[in-house]
Amino acid sequence: MLHVLELPPFVDELPLPELIPAKKHGKLRITMREVHAKVHRDVPPTRLWSYGSGALAPLIEARSHQTLRVEWVNQLPERHFLPVDHSLHGCGREVPEVRACVHLHGGRTPSESDGYPEDWYPSGKSRVCTYPLEQDATALWYHDHAMGLNRLNIYAGLFGMFLLRDEVEDRLNLPSGKYEVPLLLYDRSFTSSGDLLYPQSGDPEHPWVTEFYGDAILINGKIRPFQQVEPRLYRFRVLNASNSRFFQLSLTDHAPFHQIGTDQGLLAAPLKLTSLMIAPAERVDLLIDFSDAAGQQLHLIDGAFQMMEFRVGARTGKPEPQAPLPAMLRTIERIPESQATVTRTITLDELHDRMGAPMLMLLNHKHWHEPVTETPKLNSTEIWEFVNTTEDTHPMHLHLVRFQVLDRRAIDVFAYQNRKGLRFLGAARPAEANEGGWKDVVQCNPGETTRIIARFDGYPGRYLYHCHILEHEANDMMRPYEVMA
Ligand code: C2O
Ligand code: CU
Ligand code: CU
């Protein structure tokens, strides 16, 4: 194993993804393939799978309400280089070992183009997906979703960012061009020869592991990179693309920054923060002002760990006058709870083996392949209440819809598990300030209920919801749902 902590930090410059602007009525063709790329100056090239020619997938930029078609071409090798678990549902030896299927995460996409996990195709095949993009500007991301395999496919590199623009955002005059920077954060482990290392349980029939935490933190394809910045305001579009890791983000000396957006778009107003927690698959839109740090170094920190270095250039001449932060960003109407016609309770639970090790996570005690139980009517509003009986925080994600977080409330887990119903241990806490906008992933803390409200408007058909810890999703914390016309 590579001793990542012995590598000198901040020797590689932050790479930026190739920008692919979508044209009106445009069609893109994006190919998945094996590449070799340097993750650090002192590490030999690493075998990766990518939607681009290097480690970083292209950044697709599109406009709201302009339909985009993408042909996703699978040109991956026929054998996987990471430990496939053939005992997982949909991963048996009767299907091709390498399968791919692309999901635009956060996209309001018709079911047939949404990347249903069973809609995979093998190497040599492709699929054209249509994205109407009838939704607000935000940072979406695209990633593999092949049944039982996407934890490995994403780990291998199959993910990229997708920025959606609209007029509301245009009018705000936010930092753009080289002053708007995508940051894709994730962790990996490497062998001493620079290959990706993904752990196995030790049981050759069932190599699946419950979670993945690597000691190497990568941003945009490099271990602990640096970026040269000017002493001015920047906009960072941050995505947590990790399999399991949450990041507690802050800056050196707890320097303040502003959060202006979340998964599904802008917040109502900028929110001043000194730290925030980002779960797998969540996105945050941040403004960082380097104008008082001319000539200094600032770090992006996870907990106490410096992930990245910003080298702020010296001030040359008088500072350019900077537009003040907009006081208001976007109108966000709260969905009244009285609009909900159905409330669904969804239990998150974990089964253990005789030794007490977790072996399976479920939603409502059901497996993926059991019949659909969640069937919201098209255009109806529902409250979904996640009851987390486990000891982990699970980032729950729904396809198709955006939602608002209502509240969280501590419960007596033991009573609940013994069928005594929901006994609350305190008052409900409203959503965090930085969850005030529209979301598509919500952190469900242990021993709590988390309630969200969503309007199921979009398209009828088969979708899914799941925990976005990729190891949980694969076994078997993922369920279909169907929007009924
Ligand atoms: Cu990031 Cu099922 O999605
Ligand atoms: Cu999704
Ligand atoms: Cu989970």
XYZ file of N, CA and C and ligand atoms in Angstrom, residues 103-106 143 397-399 466, ligand 2:
28
model
N -26.387 7.940 -15.063
C -27.467 8.696 -14.419
C -27.020 10.147 -14.283
N -27.883 11.072 -14.672
C -27.613 12.491 -14.420
C -28.245 12.810 -13.066
N -27.397 12.865 -12.048
C -27.866 13.024 -10.675
C -28.414 14.441 -10.469
N -29.673 14.507 -10.020
C -30.310 15.817 -9.821
C -31.088 16.267 -11.034
N -22.990 10.150 -13.270
C -22.161 9.057 -12.754
C -22.757 7.725 -13.145
N -31.212 9.866 -1.150
C -31.381 10.568 -2.426
C -32.610 10.040 -3.152
N -33.414 10.939 -3.704
C -34.527 10.545 -4.577
C -34.202 10.990 -5.994
N -34.430 10.123 -6.949
C -34.319 10.520 -8.353
C -35.539 11.376 -8.727
N -32.463 5.948 -2.795
C -31.440 5.112 -2.155
C -30.525 5.935 -1.277
Cu -29.842 10.676 -8.724
